[in-house]
Each structure stands twice: as structure tokens, then as C-alpha cells.
Coordinates of C-alpha atoms and ligand atoms in Angstrom, one line a residue:
M1 CA 22.0 -7.3 -10.8
G2 CA 18.2 -6.7 -9.5
V3 CA 15.9 -8.1 -7.2
L4 CA 15.0 -11.4 -9.3
D5 CA 18.8 -12.4 -8.5
F6 CA 18.0 -13.1 -4.9
V7 CA 13.9 -14.1 -4.8
K8 CA 11.3 -15.3 -7.2
P9 CA 8.5 -14.1 -9.4
G10 CA 5.3 -14.4 -7.1
V11 CA 4.5 -13.6 -3.3
V12 CA 7.2 -13.3 -1.1
T13 CA 7.2 -13.3 2.1
G14 CA 9.2 -13.9 5.4
D15 CA 12.9 -13.7 4.9
D16 CA 13.0 -11.8 1.2
V17 CA 10.2 -9.3 2.1
T18 CA 13.7 -8.1 4.1
K19 CA 15.6 -8.6 1.8
V20 CA 14.0 -7.1 -1.5
L21 CA 13.2 -4.4 0.8
N22 CA 16.8 -4.0 2.0
Y23 CA 17.3 -3.8 -1.0
A24 CA 15.2 -1.3 -2.4
K25 CA 16.8 1.1 0.5
E26 CA 20.6 0.4 -0.7
N27 CA 19.5 1.2 -4.2
G28 CA 17.5 4.5 -3.6
F29 CA 14.0 3.3 -5.2
A30 CA 10.5 2.4 -3.6
I31 CA 8.0 0.5 -4.2
P32 CA 4.3 1.5 -5.2
A33 CA 1.9 0.2 -2.7
V34 CA -1.3 0.1 -4.8
N35 CA -4.6 0.0 -2.9
C36 CA -7.0 -2.5 -4.6
V37 CA -11.2 -3.1 -4.3
S38 CA -11.1 -6.1 -7.8
S39 CA -9.7 -8.6 -9.3
S40 CA -9.9 -5.6 -12.5
S41 CA -7.3 -3.3 -10.0
I42 CA -5.4 -6.1 -8.5
N43 CA -4.7 -7.4 -12.5
A44 CA -3.6 -4.0 -13.2
C45 CA -1.6 -3.7 -10.8
L46 CA -0.2 -7.1 -12.0
E47 CA 1.0 -6.4 -15.9
A48 CA 1.9 -2.4 -14.6
A49 CA 4.4 -4.0 -12.8
K50 CA 5.0 -6.4 -16.0
K51 CA 5.4 -3.7 -17.6
V52 CA 8.0 -1.6 -16.0
N53 CA 9.8 -5.2 -15.1
S54 CA 9.4 -4.1 -11.0
P55 CA 7.9 -5.3 -8.1
I56 CA 4.8 -4.5 -6.5
I57 CA 3.1 -3.9 -3.3
I58 CA -0.5 -4.8 -3.4
Q59 CA -2.4 -3.5 -0.2
F60 CA -5.8 -3.9 0.3
S61 CA -7.5 -0.9 3.0
N62 CA -10.0 -2.8 5.8
G63 CA -12.8 -0.9 3.3
G64 CA -11.3 -1.9 -0.1
A65 CA -11.4 -5.7 1.4
A66 CA -15.0 -5.7 2.1
Y67 CA -15.5 -4.5 -1.1
M68 CA -13.7 -7.1 -2.5
A69 CA -15.5 -10.0 -0.3
G70 CA -18.6 -7.7 -1.8
K71 CA -20.6 -5.3 -0.8
G72 CA -23.7 -8.3 -0.5
L73 CA -21.8 -9.9 2.8
D74 CA -22.9 -9.1 5.9
N75 CA -19.6 -7.4 7.2
K76 CA -20.7 -8.2 10.7
D77 CA -17.5 -8.4 13.3
Q78 CA -15.3 -7.3 10.0
K79 CA -15.8 -11.1 8.7
A80 CA -16.6 -9.4 4.9
A81 CA -13.6 -7.6 5.3
V82 CA -11.4 -10.8 6.1
L83 CA -13.1 -13.0 3.5
G84 CA -12.5 -10.2 1.3
A85 CA -9.1 -9.5 1.9
V86 CA -7.9 -13.2 2.0
A87 CA -9.9 -13.8 -1.7
G88 CA -7.6 -10.6 -2.7
A89 CA -3.9 -12.3 -1.1
N90 CA -5.7 -15.7 -3.0
H91 CA -5.5 -14.0 -5.5
V92 CA -2.7 -12.5 -6.0
H93 CA -1.2 -16.3 -5.0
S94 CA -2.6 -17.1 -8.1
L95 CA -1.5 -15.1 -10.6
A96 CA 1.6 -13.2 -9.4
E97 CA 4.0 -16.2 -10.2
A98 CA 2.2 -16.7 -14.5
Y99 CA 2.9 -12.7 -14.6
G100 CA 6.7 -13.2 -13.6
V101 CA 6.6 -10.6 -10.8
V102 CA 7.3 -10.1 -7.4
A103 CA 4.8 -9.5 -5.2
L104 CA 4.1 -9.0 -1.4
V105 CA 0.6 -8.5 -0.7
H106 CA -0.2 -6.3 2.1
T107 CA -3.3 -5.6 4.5
D108 CA -3.3 -1.4 5.5
H109 CA -4.8 0.8 7.3
C110 CA -5.7 -0.9 10.5
A111 CA -7.0 1.5 13.5
K112 CA -8.2 0.0 16.9
K113 CA -11.8 -0.3 16.4
L114 CA -10.6 -2.9 13.5
L115 CA -7.9 -4.6 14.9
P116 CA -10.4 -7.9 15.4
W117 CA -9.9 -7.2 10.7
L118 CA -5.7 -7.9 11.6
S119 CA -6.8 -11.1 14.0
G120 CA -9.4 -12.2 11.9
C121 CA -6.8 -11.6 8.8
L122 CA -3.8 -13.7 11.3
E123 CA -6.3 -16.2 11.8
F124 CA -6.4 -17.8 8.2
G125 CA -2.7 -16.9 7.7
E126 CA -1.3 -19.2 10.6
N127 CA -4.0 -22.0 9.6
F128 CA -2.5 -21.4 6.5
Y129 CA 1.0 -21.1 7.2
K130 CA 0.8 -25.1 8.5
K131 CA -0.8 -26.2 5.6
T132 CA 2.1 -24.9 3.3
G133 CA 4.2 -23.5 5.1
K134 CA 4.8 -20.1 3.8
P135 CA 2.9 -16.9 5.1
L136 CA -0.6 -15.8 3.2
F137 CA 0.5 -12.1 3.5
S138 CA 3.9 -10.7 3.1
S139 CA 3.1 -7.9 5.2
H140 CA 0.4 -6.2 7.6
M141 CA 0.1 -2.9 9.2
I142 CA -1.5 -1.6 12.4
D143 CA -2.3 2.1 12.1
L144 CA -2.3 3.2 16.0
S145 CA -1.1 6.4 15.6
E146 CA -4.1 8.4 17.1
E147 CA -3.7 6.2 20.1
P148 CA -1.5 7.4 22.8
H149 CA 2.8 6.5 21.6
E150 CA 3.1 4.2 25.1
E151 CA 0.0 2.0 23.3
N152 CA 0.4 2.4 20.3
V153 CA 4.2 0.4 20.8
K154 CA 2.3 -2.1 23.3
I155 CA 0.1 -3.1 20.7
C156 CA 2.0 -3.5 18.4
K157 CA 4.3 -5.4 19.9
E158 CA 2.2 -8.1 21.1
F159 CA 0.7 -8.7 17.3
L160 CA 4.8 -8.3 16.5
V161 CA 5.3 -11.7 18.5
R162 CA 2.3 -13.4 17.4
M163 CA 3.0 -11.9 13.1
E164 CA 7.0 -13.1 13.9
K165 CA 5.7 -16.8 14.4
M166 CA 5.3 -16.5 10.1
K167 CA 8.3 -14.4 9.7
V168 CA 5.7 -11.4 8.4
T169 CA 6.6 -7.9 8.3
L170 CA 4.6 -5.3 11.0
E171 CA 4.3 -1.7 9.6
M172 CA 3.8 0.7 11.9
E173 CA 2.5 4.6 12.1
I174 CA 3.2 6.8 14.7
G175 CA 2.5 10.9 14.4
I176 CA -0.7 11.6 12.9
T177 CA -1.2 11.3 9.0
G178 CA -3.2 14.4 8.1
G179 CA -5.9 14.5 5.8
E180 CA -8.8 11.5 5.9
E181 CA -7.9 7.6 5.6
D182 CA -11.4 5.0 5.7
G183 CA -13.2 7.4 7.4
V184 CA -10.2 8.5 10.4
D185 CA -10.1 12.5 9.7
N186 CA -7.3 13.8 10.2
T187 CA -8.1 17.3 8.9
K188 CA -8.5 19.7 12.1
V189 CA -5.6 18.5 14.4
D190 CA -2.9 20.8 15.4
N191 CA 0.1 20.8 13.5
K192 CA 2.5 20.4 15.1
K193 CA 1.2 16.6 15.8
L194 CA 1.8 16.2 11.9
Y195 CA 6.0 16.2 12.7
S196 CA 7.6 13.0 14.5
Q197 CA 9.7 13.1 17.1
P198 CA 13.6 11.7 17.1
E199 CA 12.1 10.3 20.4
D200 CA 9.5 8.5 18.8
I201 CA 11.2 6.7 16.3
E202 CA 13.1 5.8 19.1
L203 CA 10.1 4.2 21.1
V204 CA 9.0 2.1 18.2
W205 CA 12.9 1.1 17.9
E206 CA 13.8 0.0 21.6
N207 CA 9.9 -1.8 21.9
L208 CA 10.2 -3.9 18.4
S209 CA 13.9 -4.3 17.5
S210 CA 13.7 -6.2 20.7
V211 CA 10.8 -8.4 19.2
S212 CA 11.7 -8.8 15.4
K213 CA 13.5 -6.9 12.8
R214 CA 10.9 -7.4 10.6
F215 CA 8.5 -3.8 10.5
T216 CA 8.6 -0.8 8.9
I217 CA 7.5 2.6 9.7
A218 CA 5.2 5.1 8.8
A219 CA 6.7 8.5 10.9
A220 CA 4.9 12.2 10.4
F221 CA 6.7 13.7 8.1
G222 CA 3.6 16.8 6.9
N223 CA 2.2 13.6 4.4
V224 CA -1.7 14.3 4.4
H225 CA -3.8 11.3 3.2
G226 CA -5.7 12.1 0.2
V227 CA -4.8 14.9 -2.0
Y228 CA -6.1 18.2 -0.8
K229 CA -4.9 21.4 -1.5
P230 CA -1.3 22.0 -0.5
G231 CA -0.4 24.9 1.7
N232 CA -1.1 24.2 4.7
V233 CA 1.5 22.4 5.8
R234 CA 5.3 21.4 4.6
L235 CA 6.6 18.3 4.0
R236 CA 9.8 17.6 6.0
P237 CA 11.7 14.4 3.7
D238 CA 14.7 15.8 5.6
L239 CA 12.7 14.9 8.8
L240 CA 13.6 11.6 8.2
G241 CA 17.3 11.6 7.9
D242 CA 17.1 13.2 11.2
F243 CA 15.9 10.0 12.7
Q244 CA 18.2 7.5 11.2
K245 CA 21.0 9.4 12.4
H246 CA 19.3 9.8 15.7
I247 CA 18.6 5.8 15.6
K248 CA 22.4 4.8 14.8
E249 CA 23.3 6.9 17.5
K250 CA 21.3 5.8 20.1
F251 CA 22.1 2.3 19.9
R252 CA 25.2 2.1 17.9
L253 CA 24.8 0.7 14.6
S254 CA 27.1 0.6 12.2
S255 CA 24.1 1.1 9.6
D256 CA 23.6 5.1 8.1
K257 CA 20.1 4.3 7.5
P258 CA 18.8 1.4 10.5
V259 CA 15.0 2.4 10.3
T260 CA 12.8 1.3 7.0
F261 CA 10.3 3.7 6.3
V262 CA 7.0 4.1 4.4
F263 CA 5.6 7.2 2.9
H264 CA 1.7 7.7 3.5
G265 CA -0.3 10.4 2.1
G266 CA 2.0 10.9 -0.4
S267 CA -0.4 11.9 -3.9
G268 CA 0.7 15.2 -4.9
S269 CA 4.0 15.4 -3.8
D270 CA 7.1 16.4 -5.7
S271 CA 9.1 15.1 -7.1
K272 CA 11.9 16.3 -4.9
D273 CA 10.2 15.6 -1.7
I274 CA 9.6 11.5 -3.4
E275 CA 13.0 11.7 -3.5
T276 CA 14.5 13.2 -0.7
A277 CA 12.3 10.4 1.4
I278 CA 13.6 8.0 -0.6
K279 CA 17.4 8.7 -0.2
N280 CA 16.4 9.3 3.9
G281 CA 14.9 5.4 4.1
V282 CA 11.7 5.7 2.4
V283 CA 10.7 2.3 0.3
K284 CA 7.5 2.2 0.1
M285 CA 4.6 4.7 -0.8
N286 CA 1.5 4.0 -0.9
I287 CA -0.4 5.2 -3.9
D288 CA -5.0 5.2 -4.3
T289 CA -5.9 8.7 -4.4
D290 CA -4.6 9.3 -7.8
T291 CA -4.9 4.9 -9.2
Q292 CA -8.6 6.3 -8.0
W293 CA -9.0 8.4 -10.4
A294 CA -7.1 7.1 -12.7
Y295 CA -9.4 4.7 -12.7
W296 CA -12.3 6.9 -12.9
D297 CA -10.9 9.3 -15.4
R298 CA -10.4 6.3 -18.8
L299 CA -14.2 5.2 -17.9
R300 CA -15.6 8.8 -17.9
C301 CA -13.1 9.0 -21.3
Y302 CA -14.6 6.0 -22.9
Y303 CA -18.1 7.2 -22.3
E304 CA -17.3 10.5 -24.0
E305 CA -15.9 8.9 -27.0
N306 CA -18.6 6.3 -27.1
K307 CA -22.0 8.5 -25.9
D308 CA -23.7 7.2 -29.0
F309 CA -23.3 3.6 -28.6
L310 CA -23.9 3.8 -25.1
Q311 CA -27.6 4.4 -24.8
S312 CA -29.7 1.5 -26.0
Q313 CA -29.0 -2.3 -26.3
I314 CA -29.6 -1.8 -30.1
G315 CA -29.3 1.2 -31.7
N316 CA -26.8 4.0 -32.8
P317 CA -25.6 6.5 -35.6
K318 CA -25.2 3.5 -37.5
G319 CA -27.9 1.8 -37.8
D320 CA -31.3 1.7 -35.9
D321 CA -30.9 -2.2 -35.6
K322 CA -27.2 -2.0 -35.1
P323 CA -26.5 -3.5 -31.8
N324 CA -24.1 -2.1 -29.1
K325 CA -23.2 -5.2 -27.2
A326 CA -19.5 -4.3 -28.2
Y327 CA -20.0 -1.2 -25.9
Y328 CA -21.4 -1.6 -23.8
D329 CA -19.4 -5.3 -22.3
P330 CA -18.0 -4.7 -19.3
R331 CA -15.1 -6.5 -20.3
K332 CA -14.2 -3.2 -22.5
W333 CA -14.8 -0.5 -20.8
L334 CA -14.0 -2.7 -17.4
R335 CA -10.8 -2.9 -19.6
E336 CA -10.5 0.6 -20.3
C337 CA -10.5 1.3 -16.2
E338 CA -6.9 -1.5 -16.0
E339 CA -5.9 0.5 -19.1
G340 CA -5.9 4.3 -17.4
M341 CA -4.6 2.6 -13.7
I342 CA -2.0 1.0 -15.5
A343 CA -0.9 4.0 -17.3
R344 CA -0.9 6.6 -13.8
I345 CA 0.8 3.3 -11.7
E346 CA 4.2 3.4 -14.1
V347 CA 3.7 7.5 -13.3
A348 CA 4.2 6.0 -9.8
Y349 CA 6.8 3.7 -10.3
K350 CA 8.6 6.4 -12.6
H351 CA 8.5 8.9 -9.6
L352 CA 10.0 6.0 -6.9
N353 CA 13.1 6.0 -9.4
C354 CA 12.1 1.7 -9.4
V355 CA 11.8 0.9 -13.1
N356 CA 14.0 -1.6 -14.2
R357 CA 14.7 -2.7 -10.7
N358 CA 14.2 -6.7 -10.9
Ligands
ZN401 ZN1 -1.2 6.3 7.4

């Protein structure tokens, strides 16, 4: 039994997204959600997913989406970020099935000032839905964790109403995840705010479940975006278990894990904490910092190993007239980057207990 018993390879959308996430929750694994900025990183994700025989979540941050469109394109009114996310999503739609991979396409952190980006993506999604009968994106994230809770939930609810018409899943964040993400700096916030309260999750559940069952929550349990010196904040994935219990009792639900959680800022977490998070209903973990490093690190090694062949177009230790094209061809060194990224994604799959889940 695996994911391919109930969904087909390709981009999964609508009810299939819920099925895949629930299957992960029931079977004790989480799916890596990898931030992509180019066709090179998207292909690395697809290749990694194919290698481990498990689903993948390919996601675009606002900056990553704009980069996807090209730095030369004006991003006025989020135009480049919208088009880049759409281009990235289309790239996955074109290739995932051929790879035999179950892929979810997602847009990452969208703060209040970036909401026009989400609206733009939804507009493309709605047109795509009209034409094809299926959504362009599997899910979108709204991050209003910096706003007052009531406003956060109210805006999320409004967007969820719009998204429910296409059966698109919403990921929302409540409570502050420390660290820095796309220019939002939370490195100095009060430690108390780094832990969500049961009442926060209740507020989200009460409001969003009246609109749709298609939502996931990034709760704060001491997690930090990016890699920082450990020690300042303690990770408390056990809190997620308390939240589940609270929601189950408060709303008299039969499931022990009614809430579907996602894990932000998981870079550098130890495996015990990841295990506890998954046990308590985490089905998605964001991976960005570590794959960025892996992509770069492999290039660094490649350069060090082949330095003498990378100083000029012609001329190396084998002769002054010997060409170096085979070394500086982007397909050569970008491939190295991809292989580094693939290897790191495979590590993430193992941490998330997500190997051979198809
Ligand atoms: Zn976050």
C-alpha cells in the first residue's frame, strides 16, 4: 500500500491533496517541501522524489518565484513573482508525470504586504481551472503571523472561501516562527511569542473548518527559520500533541489528530524532535537553507577539484592549446549542483520517514 494506490503520478490537486496529506499523517511520515528558484532546482526535486519513490512538495517563495521569472523582469505589483510562480507550476505540470512522481505545487510564505502576489496566482489558477477543470497549484500559504490573531484568521478565511471553489488547500501560520524569512526579521521577538497557545489553534479551527477542511497550520513551537546558533529557543514539538487533544475535546471530534500541521524552520532540528512533530500530526516540513547550502557546496567542491581547467577557455595542465569547454559548460557544473541538492533531499526524506511511500 502506498500513495500511488490512490493517486496518479503528476501534480496532485483537490481532494487528492487531502488524501496524500492524511495518508502521511496516518502512516507517520512527513513530505519534504523544497524551495525552488529555477528549472534546475525543480528537476533536482523531481529526481530526488523518483529516487526515493515518494511524493514531493515543490514550493516557491515570493522571492524565489520572482527569480524564477528572471531578475530582468520588473516586479512592479508582484508581476514577476506571479508569472514566475505560474511558470514554475507549469514546469512541474509538464514533467512530474513523466518522472512518475507525485508532486504537490505550493506557494510559500505570503505576508500581508505580499497578498497581491497570492491574488495574482489565484487569478491564473482560476483561469487554468476554467480551461482544464483542475487547479494549477495544489496549495498556497498565507503568513499573517505578524498581524493580530483575529485579523490573521479573518483574512485567511476570506481567501479560503475563494480557494475552496477550486478545492485548493490553504496553509496558514499562527504564532511567530523565529529567524528571518524573505526579509521578515523575527530574530528579536519575545520568546513567549515563539510558542502558539491551544486557544490560537482553536481560533483557527473554529473559523476555517466552517469554510473548508482543506487547511493546514504552521504553529509556532520554538522553531526558527534558517540556521542559527542553537540554545536560544527550545523546540517543543510535544506542544502539537497538546493542540490536537485540545481541538479534539473542544469540538468533540473522533480523530486523535484532527489538525494537519506543517513544520517551518526545521533546519538543523534533531531527529528526535522531527519524530515527535510527525507523531503529533506534522505532514510537511520546509527545506530551504540546507538545500541551498548543498547546491552551493557541490559547486565549491567542483571548482576546487577542477580549478586548473576553469581559468580560461583554452589551456590547462594537459597543454596550452587544450580546450576547457567540458569543464565550464553550465550543464557540467549545474549538474554538480543538482546532484548535491538531490543528495540533501534524500537525507531529508530519511529524516521525515518518507522513503518508499509510493
Ligand atoms: Zn513560517
